[in-house]
Short mmCIF file of C-alpha atoms and ligand atoms in Angstrom, two decimals:
data_model
loop_
_atom_site.label_atom_id
_atom_site.label_comp_id
_atom_site.label_asym_id
_atom_site.label_seq_id
_atom_site.Cartn_x
_atom_site.Cartn_y
_atom_site.Cartn_z
CA UNK A 121 0.00 0.00 0.00
CA UNK A 122 2.94 2.29 0.55
CA UNK A 123 3.60 2.26 -3.19
CA UNK A 124 0.03 3.43 -3.82
CA UNK A 125 0.25 6.36 -1.44
CA UNK A 126 3.67 7.48 -2.59
CA UNK A 127 2.44 7.28 -6.22
CA UNK A 128 -0.49 9.55 -5.26
CA UNK A 129 1.88 11.96 -3.59
CA UNK A 130 4.47 12.03 -6.39
CA UNK A 131 1.96 12.57 -9.16
CA UNK A 132 -0.11 15.27 -7.42
CA UNK A 133 0.78 18.03 -9.89
CA UNK A 134 -0.07 15.92 -12.93
CA UNK A 135 -3.44 14.96 -11.40
CA UNK A 136 -4.29 18.63 -10.97
CA UNK A 137 -3.39 19.40 -14.55
CA UNK A 138 -5.54 16.45 -15.68
CA UNK A 139 -8.45 17.82 -13.68
CA UNK A 140 -7.89 21.13 -15.50
CA UNK A 141 -8.14 19.32 -18.85
CA UNK A 142 -11.34 17.58 -17.71
CA UNK A 143 -13.11 20.76 -16.59
CA UNK A 144 -12.30 22.59 -19.82
CA UNK A 145 -15.13 20.73 -21.58
CA UNK A 146 -18.36 22.73 -21.32
CA UNK A 147 -20.35 19.53 -20.79
CA UNK A 148 -23.66 21.24 -19.95
CA UNK A 149 -26.30 18.55 -20.32
CA UNK A 150 -29.28 20.93 -20.06
CA UNK A 151 -28.34 22.94 -23.14
CA UNK A 152 -28.75 21.31 -26.57
CA UNK A 153 -26.03 23.50 -28.09
CA UNK A 154 -23.49 21.58 -25.97
CA UNK A 155 -24.35 18.18 -27.43
CA UNK A 156 -20.99 17.99 -29.18
CA UNK A 157 -19.10 19.01 -26.02
CA UNK A 158 -20.81 16.14 -24.22
CA UNK A 159 -19.42 13.54 -26.60
CA UNK A 160 -16.02 15.20 -26.65
CA UNK A 161 -15.88 15.16 -22.88
CA UNK A 162 -16.99 11.50 -22.80
CA UNK A 163 -14.30 10.63 -25.38
CA UNK A 164 -11.63 12.41 -23.34
CA UNK A 165 -12.74 10.60 -20.19
CA UNK A 166 -12.85 7.20 -21.90
CA UNK A 167 -9.34 7.71 -23.30
CA UNK A 168 -8.14 8.78 -19.90
CA UNK A 169 -9.58 5.62 -18.34
CA UNK A 170 -7.78 3.54 -20.99
CA UNK A 171 -4.47 5.27 -20.28
CA UNK A 172 -4.85 4.46 -16.60
CA UNK A 173 -5.19 0.80 -17.48
CA UNK A 174 -8.96 0.36 -17.25
CA UNK A 175 -10.88 -1.71 -19.80
CA UNK A 176 -13.11 0.98 -21.16
CA UNK A 177 -16.06 1.39 -23.48
CA UNK A 178 -18.52 4.11 -24.30
CA UNK A 179 -22.09 2.91 -23.98
CA UNK A 180 -24.41 4.83 -26.27
CA UNK A 181 -27.85 5.82 -24.96
CA UNK A 182 -30.65 7.86 -26.60
CA UNK A 183 -28.96 10.77 -24.81
CA UNK A 184 -25.35 11.24 -23.78
CA UNK A 185 -22.96 8.28 -23.69
CA UNK A 186 -22.03 6.49 -20.47
CA UNK A 187 -18.34 5.81 -19.79
CA UNK A 188 -17.91 2.26 -18.48
CA UNK A 189 -14.40 1.42 -17.26
CA UNK A 190 -13.36 -1.74 -15.46
CA UNK A 191 -10.27 -2.80 -13.59
CA UNK A 192 -8.70 -5.81 -15.34
CA UNK A 193 -9.91 -8.95 -13.64
CA UNK A 194 -9.32 -12.65 -13.56
CA UNK A 195 -11.79 -14.76 -15.48
CA UNK A 196 -13.43 -16.33 -12.46
CA UNK A 197 -12.62 -13.57 -10.06
CA UNK A 198 -13.92 -14.06 -6.54
CA UNK A 199 -13.08 -10.56 -5.47
CA UNK A 200 -15.97 -8.42 -4.30
CA UNK A 201 -17.22 -6.14 -7.08
CA UNK A 202 -18.04 -2.46 -6.57
CA UNK A 203 -19.51 0.05 -9.01
CA UNK A 204 -18.18 3.59 -8.74
CA UNK A 205 -20.71 6.08 -10.08
CA UNK A 206 -20.14 9.69 -11.10
CA UNK A 207 -21.19 12.20 -13.75
CA UNK A 208 -19.26 14.20 -16.31
CA UNK A 209 -22.12 16.57 -17.11
CA UNK A 210 -22.35 19.94 -15.39
CA UNK A 211 -24.97 22.59 -14.64
CA UNK A 212 -25.30 25.64 -16.90
CA UNK A 213 -22.66 28.26 -16.05
CA UNK A 214 -24.98 31.28 -16.34
CA UNK A 215 -24.85 34.08 -15.24
CA UNK A 216 -21.43 34.35 -16.90
CA UNK A 217 -20.83 37.93 -15.80
CA UNK A 218 -20.60 36.85 -12.17
CA UNK A 219 -17.61 34.57 -12.80
CA UNK A 220 -14.29 36.12 -11.83
CA UNK A 221 -12.69 34.17 -14.68
CA UNK A 222 -14.50 32.19 -17.43
CA UNK A 223 -16.18 29.00 -16.16
CA UNK A 224 -14.42 26.64 -18.56
CA UNK A 225 -10.96 28.15 -18.19
CA UNK A 226 -9.73 26.61 -14.93
CA UNK A 227 -7.90 28.87 -12.51
CA UNK A 228 -6.01 27.89 -9.37
CA UNK A 229 -5.98 30.26 -6.44
CA UNK A 230 -4.58 29.05 -3.13
CA UNK A 231 -5.84 25.51 -2.68
CA UNK A 232 -8.89 26.03 -4.92
CA UNK A 233 -9.42 25.07 -8.53
CA UNK A 234 -12.15 27.25 -10.02
CA UNK A 235 -14.27 25.97 -12.92
CA UNK A 236 -17.81 24.80 -13.56
CA UNK A 237 -17.94 21.09 -12.67
CA UNK A 238 -14.71 21.16 -10.63
CA UNK A 239 -16.56 20.01 -7.50
CA UNK A 240 -19.83 18.75 -9.01
CA UNK A 241 -18.71 16.25 -10.09
CA UNK A 242 -15.53 16.00 -12.17
CA UNK A 243 -13.02 16.51 -9.34
CA UNK A 244 -14.79 13.97 -7.17
CA UNK A 245 -15.01 11.21 -9.74
CA UNK A 246 -11.46 11.86 -10.93
CA UNK A 247 -10.26 11.28 -7.35
CA UNK A 248 -11.57 7.70 -7.52
CA UNK A 249 -10.02 7.18 -10.95
CA UNK A 250 -6.65 8.39 -9.68
CA UNK A 251 -6.74 5.96 -6.74
CA UNK A 252 -7.40 3.11 -9.19
CA UNK A 253 -4.55 4.39 -11.36
CA UNK A 254 -2.21 4.30 -8.37
CA UNK A 255 -3.02 0.62 -7.77
CA UNK A 256 -2.71 -0.31 -11.43
CA UNK A 257 0.46 1.63 -12.21
CA UNK A 258 2.34 0.41 -9.13
CA UNK A 259 1.28 -3.19 -9.70
CA UNK A 260 -0.44 -3.27 -6.32
CA UNK A 261 -3.20 -5.82 -6.21
CA UNK A 262 -6.65 -4.28 -5.85
CA UNK A 263 -8.63 -6.28 -3.32
CA UNK A 264 -11.87 -5.50 -5.19
CA UNK A 265 -12.99 -5.53 -8.80
CA UNK A 266 -14.21 -2.08 -9.82
CA UNK A 267 -16.48 -0.83 -12.57
CA UNK A 268 -16.67 2.91 -13.09
CA UNK A 269 -19.97 4.17 -14.50
CA UNK A 270 -19.71 7.86 -15.32
CA UNK A 271 -22.77 9.29 -17.00
CA UNK A 272 -23.59 12.52 -18.81
CA UNK A 273 -27.16 13.24 -17.72
CA UNK A 274 -27.21 13.43 -13.93
CA UNK A 275 -27.90 17.16 -13.89
CA UNK A 276 -31.00 16.63 -16.04
CA UNK A 277 -32.46 13.72 -14.07
CA UNK A 278 -30.52 10.68 -15.41
CA UNK A 279 -33.37 9.82 -17.73
CA UNK A 280 -31.52 7.18 -19.77
CA UNK A 281 -29.44 5.57 -17.06
CA UNK A 282 -32.07 3.25 -15.59
CA UNK A 283 -32.45 1.59 -19.00
CA UNK A 284 -28.65 1.26 -19.21
CA UNK A 285 -28.65 -0.44 -15.78
CA UNK A 286 -31.41 -2.82 -16.88
CA UNK A 287 -29.50 -3.73 -20.04
CA UNK A 288 -26.28 -4.33 -18.13
CA UNK A 289 -27.67 -5.79 -14.95
CA UNK A 290 -25.37 -8.81 -14.85
CA UNK A 291 -22.18 -6.93 -15.59
CA UNK A 292 -23.06 -4.35 -12.93
CA UNK A 293 -24.11 -6.81 -10.26
CA UNK A 294 -22.18 -5.60 -7.21
CA UNK A 295 -21.84 -5.48 -3.44
CA UNK A 296 -22.56 -1.79 -3.35
CA UNK A 297 -22.31 1.39 -5.42
CA UNK A 298 -19.80 4.01 -4.29
CA UNK A 299 -20.49 7.67 -5.05
CA UNK A 300 -18.60 10.85 -4.24
CA UNK A 301 -21.09 13.55 -5.28
CA UNK A 302 -22.18 14.96 -1.94
CA UNK A 303 -20.59 17.24 0.64
CA UNK A 304 -18.99 17.52 4.04
CA UNK A 305 -19.47 20.38 6.52
CA UNK A 306 -15.74 21.29 6.54
CA UNK A 307 -12.31 19.77 5.97
CA UNK A 308 -12.33 18.89 9.65
CA UNK A 309 -15.57 16.99 9.26
CA UNK A 310 -15.34 14.25 6.66
CA UNK A 311 -18.83 12.83 6.23
CA UNK A 312 -20.77 9.81 5.22
CA UNK A 313 -24.18 10.71 3.82
CA UNK A 314 -26.97 8.24 4.50
CA UNK A 315 -29.95 10.08 2.98
CA UNK A 316 -30.71 12.28 -0.01
CA UNK A 317 -33.83 14.20 -0.87
CA UNK A 318 -35.95 13.29 -3.88
CA UNK A 319 -37.20 15.77 -6.43
CA UNK A 320 -40.15 16.68 -8.64
CA UNK A 321 -39.72 19.32 -11.34
CA UNK A 322 -42.56 21.15 -13.12
CA UNK A 323 -42.72 24.05 -15.51
CA UNK A 324 -45.81 26.26 -15.55
CA UNK A 325 -46.66 28.55 -18.44
CA UNK A 326 -49.61 30.92 -18.24
CA UNK A 327 -50.80 32.14 -21.63
CA UNK A 328 -52.64 35.46 -21.81
CA UNK A 329 -53.22 37.67 -24.87
CA UNK A 330 -52.05 36.26 -28.22
CA UNK A 331 -49.19 38.83 -28.29
CA UNK A 332 -47.64 41.46 -26.00
CA UNK A 333 -50.12 44.36 -25.77
CA UNK A 334 -49.78 48.11 -25.09
CA UNK A 335 -50.37 48.24 -21.35
CA UNK A 336 -51.93 51.72 -21.57
CA UNK A 337 -54.43 50.92 -24.28
CA UNK A 338 -55.44 47.46 -23.08
CA UNK A 339 -54.19 47.19 -19.49
CA UNK A 340 -57.09 46.94 -17.08
CA UNK A 341 -59.26 44.91 -19.41
CA UNK A 342 -57.21 41.72 -19.73
CA UNK A 343 -55.43 39.69 -17.07
CA UNK A 344 -51.68 40.08 -16.88
CA UNK A 345 -50.10 36.57 -17.03
CA UNK A 346 -47.09 37.69 -14.97
CA UNK A 347 -49.40 39.00 -12.26
CA UNK A 348 -51.62 35.91 -12.42
CA UNK A 349 -48.57 33.67 -12.16
CA UNK A 350 -47.18 35.63 -9.20
CA UNK A 351 -50.48 35.32 -7.39
CA UNK A 352 -50.71 31.62 -8.15
CA UNK A 353 -47.14 30.92 -7.01
CA UNK A 354 -47.61 32.94 -3.85
CA UNK A 355 -50.37 30.56 -2.81
CA UNK A 356 -48.09 27.52 -2.97
CA UNK A 357 -46.18 28.33 0.22
CA UNK A 358 -47.61 29.62 3.49
CA UNK A 359 -46.04 32.12 5.85
CA UNK A 360 -44.68 29.33 8.03
CA UNK A 361 -42.61 28.06 5.14
CA UNK A 362 -44.80 25.05 4.48
CA UNK A 363 -45.85 23.87 1.06
CA UNK A 364 -49.53 24.80 0.73
CA UNK A 365 -50.66 21.88 -1.40
CA UNK A 366 -53.26 19.50 0.01
CA UNK A 367 -51.81 15.99 0.36
CA UNK A 368 -48.20 17.15 -0.06
CA UNK A 369 -47.14 16.05 3.43
CA UNK A 370 -49.27 12.92 3.43
CA UNK A 371 -46.38 10.40 3.35
CA UNK A 372 -43.61 12.44 5.01
CA UNK A 373 -41.76 10.30 7.55
CA UNK A 374 -41.49 12.27 10.79
CA UNK A 375 -38.04 12.81 12.25
CA UNK A 376 -37.39 10.63 15.26
CA UNK A 377 -36.22 12.18 18.52
CA UNK A 378 -32.92 10.31 18.09
CA UNK A 379 -32.32 11.78 14.64
CA UNK A 380 -33.17 15.29 15.80
CA UNK A 381 -30.62 14.89 18.55
CA UNK A 382 -28.01 13.85 16.00
CA UNK A 383 -28.86 16.83 13.78
CA UNK A 384 -28.38 19.14 16.74
CA UNK A 385 -24.82 17.86 17.16
CA UNK A 386 -23.77 18.80 13.61
CA UNK A 387 -21.56 21.87 13.29
CA UNK A 388 -23.51 24.89 12.03
CA UNK A 389 -23.01 28.48 13.04
CA UNK A 390 -26.04 30.49 11.92
CA UNK A 391 -24.16 33.82 11.48
CA UNK A 392 -21.45 32.06 9.44
CA UNK A 393 -24.08 30.26 7.38
CA UNK A 394 -25.92 33.53 6.68
CA UNK A 395 -22.68 35.14 5.67
CA UNK A 396 -21.69 32.26 3.40
CA UNK A 397 -25.01 32.52 1.57
CA UNK A 398 -25.19 36.30 1.58
CA UNK A 399 -28.60 36.56 3.24
CA UNK A 400 -29.78 38.90 6.00
CA UNK A 401 -31.80 36.28 7.79
CA UNK A 402 -32.60 32.63 7.25
CA UNK A 403 -36.04 31.46 6.21
CA UNK A 404 -37.39 27.94 6.54
CA UNK A 405 -40.22 25.79 7.74
CA UNK A 406 -41.20 26.80 11.22
CA UNK A 407 -40.48 24.25 13.94
CA UNK A 408 -37.31 22.84 12.37
CA UNK A 409 -33.65 23.80 12.61
CA UNK A 410 -31.74 24.90 9.48
CA UNK A 411 -29.90 21.56 9.42
CA UNK A 412 -33.24 19.74 9.42
CA UNK A 413 -34.80 22.14 6.92
CA UNK A 414 -32.02 21.69 4.39
CA UNK A 415 -31.89 17.94 4.39
CA UNK A 416 -34.79 16.25 6.07
CA UNK A 417 -37.83 18.42 5.24
CA UNK A 418 -39.59 18.81 1.89
CA UNK A 419 -39.60 22.16 0.13
CA UNK A 420 -40.81 24.14 -2.87
CA UNK A 421 -38.44 26.36 -4.85
CA UNK A 422 -38.86 28.61 -7.86
CA UNK A 423 -35.76 27.97 -9.98
CA UNK A 424 -36.61 30.38 -12.76
CA UNK A 425 -39.26 33.00 -13.44
CA UNK A 426 -39.64 34.63 -16.84
CA UNK A 427 -42.11 37.03 -18.41
CA UNK A 428 -42.30 40.29 -20.33
CA UNK A 429 -39.51 42.63 -21.21
CA UNK A 430 -36.08 41.85 -19.70
CA UNK A 431 -33.92 44.38 -21.57
CA UNK A 432 -32.57 47.79 -20.60
CA UNK A 433 -35.00 50.58 -19.76
CA UNK A 434 -38.78 50.22 -19.84
CA UNK A 435 -41.33 48.80 -22.22
CA UNK A 436 -44.98 49.28 -21.37
CA UNK A 437 -46.66 46.01 -22.18
CA UNK A 438 -49.01 43.38 -20.89
CA UNK A 439 -46.89 40.29 -21.63
CA UNK A 440 -48.40 37.51 -23.62
CA UNK A 441 -47.14 34.78 -21.29
CA UNK A 442 -45.35 34.06 -18.02
CA UNK A 443 -43.33 31.01 -17.09
CA UNK A 444 -42.01 29.48 -13.88
CA UNK A 445 -39.69 26.54 -13.36
CA UNK A 446 -40.33 24.87 -10.02
CA UNK A 447 -38.76 22.03 -8.11
CA UNK A 448 -40.01 20.34 -4.98
CA UNK A 449 -37.56 18.41 -2.79
CA UNK A 450 -38.97 15.26 -1.26
CA UNK A 451 -38.08 13.29 1.84
CA UNK A 452 -38.74 9.69 2.83
CA UNK A 453 -41.46 8.31 2.23
CA UNK A 454 -42.85 10.77 -0.32
CA UNK A 455 -43.38 9.38 -3.81
CA UNK A 456 -42.77 11.59 -6.85
CA UNK A 457 -45.91 10.33 -8.65
CA UNK A 458 -48.22 11.03 -5.72
CA UNK A 459 -46.65 14.44 -5.09
CA UNK A 460 -46.80 15.36 -8.76
CA UNK A 461 -50.51 14.50 -8.90
CA UNK A 462 -51.21 16.62 -5.81
CA UNK A 463 -49.30 19.56 -7.34
CA UNK A 464 -51.16 19.36 -10.65
CA UNK A 465 -54.51 19.19 -8.92
CA UNK A 466 -53.78 22.29 -6.88
CA UNK A 467 -52.40 24.22 -9.86
CA UNK A 468 -55.59 23.52 -11.79
CA UNK A 469 -57.66 24.66 -8.84
CA UNK A 470 -55.70 27.89 -8.43
CA UNK A 471 -55.49 28.89 -12.10
CA UNK A 472 -57.89 31.75 -12.89
CA UNK A 473 -60.16 31.47 -15.96
CA UNK A 474 -58.55 34.57 -17.52
CA UNK A 475 -55.40 32.70 -18.61
CA UNK A 476 -54.64 29.29 -20.13
CA UNK A 477 -52.30 27.12 -18.10
CA UNK A 478 -49.80 24.73 -19.63
CA UNK A 479 -47.87 22.45 -17.27
CA UNK A 480 -44.81 20.54 -18.43
CA UNK A 481 -43.67 17.62 -16.32
CA UNK A 482 -39.93 17.71 -15.62
CA UNK A 483 -37.66 15.11 -14.07
CA UNK A 484 -38.39 13.26 -10.87
CA UNK A 485 -36.38 11.27 -8.38
CA UNK A 486 -37.23 9.38 -5.23
CA UNK A 487 -35.77 10.24 -1.84
CA UNK A 488 -33.13 7.81 -0.52
CA UNK A 489 -32.26 6.63 2.94
CA UNK A 490 -30.01 3.77 3.99
CA UNK A 491 -28.68 2.39 7.24
CA UNK A 492 -25.53 4.18 8.42
CA UNK A 493 -24.55 1.14 10.48
CA UNK A 494 -24.14 -1.44 7.70
CA UNK A 495 -20.72 -3.09 7.25
CA UNK A 496 -20.30 -1.07 4.02
CA UNK A 497 -20.95 2.17 5.85
CA UNK A 498 -18.50 1.16 8.58
CA UNK A 499 -15.83 0.50 5.95
CA UNK A 500 -16.60 3.91 4.41
CA UNK A 501 -16.21 5.60 7.79
CA UNK A 502 -12.85 3.89 8.36
CA UNK A 503 -11.60 4.98 4.93
CA UNK A 504 -12.66 8.58 5.60
CA UNK A 505 -10.94 8.56 8.96
CA UNK A 506 -7.75 7.11 7.54
CA UNK A 507 -7.55 9.76 4.81
CA UNK A 508 -8.72 12.85 6.69
CA UNK A 509 -7.30 11.94 10.09
CA UNK A 510 -10.55 12.99 11.75
CA UNK A 511 -13.56 11.19 13.08
CA UNK A 512 -16.16 11.29 10.28
CA UNK A 513 -19.74 12.32 10.89
CA UNK A 514 -23.01 10.96 9.57
CA UNK A 515 -25.31 13.29 7.72
CA UNK A 516 -28.35 13.63 5.51
CA UNK A 517 -28.05 15.79 2.42
CA UNK A 518 -30.64 17.99 0.76
CA UNK A 519 -29.52 17.47 -2.83
CA UNK A 520 -30.69 14.64 -5.06
CA UNK A 521 -28.98 11.93 -7.07
CA UNK A 522 -32.00 10.40 -8.75
CA UNK A 523 -30.30 7.20 -9.92
CA UNK A 524 -29.46 5.88 -6.45
CA UNK A 525 -32.92 4.41 -5.91
CA UNK A 526 -32.58 2.66 -9.28
CA UNK A 527 -29.29 1.13 -8.15
CA UNK A 528 -31.33 -0.46 -5.39
CA UNK A 529 -34.29 -1.46 -7.52
CA UNK A 530 -32.41 -2.68 -10.58
CA UNK A 531 -29.07 -3.88 -9.20
CA UNK A 532 -30.22 -4.64 -5.66
CA UNK A 533 -27.33 -2.52 -4.36
CA UNK A 534 -27.20 0.19 -1.73
CA UNK A 535 -25.11 3.31 -2.35
CA UNK A 536 -22.25 4.47 -0.19
CA UNK A 537 -22.11 8.28 -0.35
CA UNK A 538 -18.67 9.65 0.49
CA UNK A 539 -18.77 13.27 -0.57
CA UNK A 540 -15.77 15.54 -1.01
CA UNK A 541 -17.48 18.89 -1.66
CA UNK A 542 -17.26 21.79 0.79
CA UNK A 543 -20.18 24.14 1.60
CA UNK A 544 -18.37 27.03 -0.13
CA UNK A 545 -17.66 25.10 -3.34
CA UNK A 546 -20.42 27.06 -5.11
CA UNK A 547 -21.97 24.03 -6.76
CA UNK A 548 -24.56 25.20 -9.35
CA UNK A 549 -23.45 28.81 -8.65
CA UNK A 550 -20.96 31.18 -10.27
CA UNK A 551 -17.29 30.62 -9.29
CA UNK A 552 -17.62 26.93 -8.55
CA UNK A 553 -14.40 25.51 -7.13
CA UNK A 554 -12.95 22.29 -5.80
CA UNK A 555 -10.51 22.22 -2.93
CA UNK A 556 -7.29 20.54 -3.98
CA UNK A 557 -6.75 19.14 -0.48
CA UNK A 558 -10.14 17.46 -0.72
CA UNK A 559 -9.03 16.15 -4.12
CA UNK A 560 -5.85 14.66 -2.61
CA UNK A 561 -7.60 13.30 0.48
CA UNK A 562 -10.35 11.94 -1.73
CA UNK A 563 -7.83 9.86 -3.66
CA UNK A 564 -6.38 8.51 -0.41
CA UNK A 565 -9.85 7.78 0.91
CA UNK A 566 -10.64 5.81 -2.26
CA UNK A 567 -7.36 3.88 -1.99
CA UNK A 568 -8.18 2.95 1.63
CA UNK A 569 -11.80 2.19 0.83
CA UNK A 570 -11.09 -0.88 -1.33
CA UNK A 571 -8.96 -2.32 1.48
CA UNK A 572 -11.62 -1.62 4.08
CA UNK A 573 -14.45 -2.98 1.96
CA UNK A 574 -12.49 -6.14 1.19
CA UNK A 575 -11.94 -6.72 4.93
CA UNK A 576 -15.65 -6.74 5.36
CA UNK A 577 -16.37 -9.67 3.03
N1 BES B 40 -24.01 16.59 -6.60
C1 BES B 40 -25.38 16.92 -6.70
C2 BES B 40 -26.24 16.30 -5.64
C3 BES B 40 -25.93 16.70 -4.23
C4 BES B 40 -25.30 17.87 -3.91
C5 BES B 40 -26.31 15.87 -3.24
C6 BES B 40 -25.04 18.19 -2.62
C7 BES B 40 -26.07 16.20 -1.95
C8 BES B 40 -25.42 17.36 -1.64
C9 BES B 40 -25.91 16.52 -8.05
O1 BES B 40 -25.02 16.77 -9.10
C10 BES B 40 -27.12 17.38 -8.33
O2 BES B 40 -26.99 18.57 -8.37
N2 BES B 40 -28.28 16.76 -8.53
C11 BES B 40 -29.43 17.48 -8.94
C12 BES B 40 -30.40 16.46 -9.46
C13 BES B 40 -31.55 17.03 -10.25
C14 BES B 40 -31.12 17.90 -11.39
C15 BES B 40 -32.44 15.92 -10.74
C16 BES B 40 -30.00 18.30 -7.81
O3 BES B 40 -29.96 17.87 -6.65
O4 BES B 40 -30.50 19.38 -8.07
ZN1 ZN B 41 -25.14 19.00 -9.41
#
């Protein structure tokens, strides 16, 4: 094992420059104009996996290709098999003007590497690849067989990956899936995540007059879709921060007294948190702490709101339409289909007769929760401790990785979530960065993990 760790240490600078190459691809899955960048990024990644010594193929899907890369294995290998999942797609980089330097031109400042996708998720999945490289290039025997599955559609709901899992069920049969795509409260608090929120996305468009109208000539006689939409949206959340949709909370699993006690022990300074996010005061569902609100309670968010004239100066119109993009985060045991039906019913009820409502269904993902005391989780905790030199904590995260429930349903495997992102990484925001110490520790953690997991079986 010494050879593995000294290889990781010696090649640090090259790994960083490889991460720079990886983040240069604008692999934005949400935007059709980046289709070509998606395949170029997948090609780069597949070639990289081959250079490391992994048996690699690109699996085509109706969407973006999946990179599948396996450690060489004996024909009748009895080693335990683990799938390492990650994604090479990234969120849109807009608004560009808020980036200190362009999002796809990586910049290093101190211990941070700035670029869209550096933290979410290219830096994190590259850490696992580098650990595998260290084993393969030093001729150190890996105690586990590994298959990397790195997809290009996570940020748009992984809509083609379940089919890929079904088609490759045998090849992907494994003890557990390992994912680094979540966070930790600080470098002093490495963390194992044992729950993720689910998600339901909807887009609402209210159609008013057949074209933008002069607001002086016609205003007052026709409904204004932007106003109607604002009023409709305002009725979806009450003043206590609860989602005002009948049936929305029907299946929500209450937090146990034990879990609430654990949440209370997690490090969170409210003034520091406010400062980090740039808000004057926090807002959340009454009766719950911020830690609980952000990871264990369901929410509604408006992600985008568009209508009327957005340019410089004024334009006096009644806009023809207004649009909102919404997502709801779900917690155990909410089901996306039930929640979606409740949302649609309420939207129909609230829509005034003066506008026509169009609702587009977006992606959905189930919430996930797994035992933090399983032997896999224990191995994960030992690997985190060995790499970070600190006692790891257990946490629930508010973000979603929709495919993890499919890993369970299709492959029968739980997911071990060992995140390397920091709260100030600016995931999905301008000036995203990845901490290079987390990158290095992440590689060490991965190298330890295969030893720890093999001990378990
Ligand atoms: N890495 C995140 C998920 C995440 C972040 C989990 C932080 C826990 C903590 C992932 O890339 C992501 O952003 N997922 C999307 C999924 C959605 C688009 C279906 C999300 O959560 O918004
Ligand atoms: Zn993301």
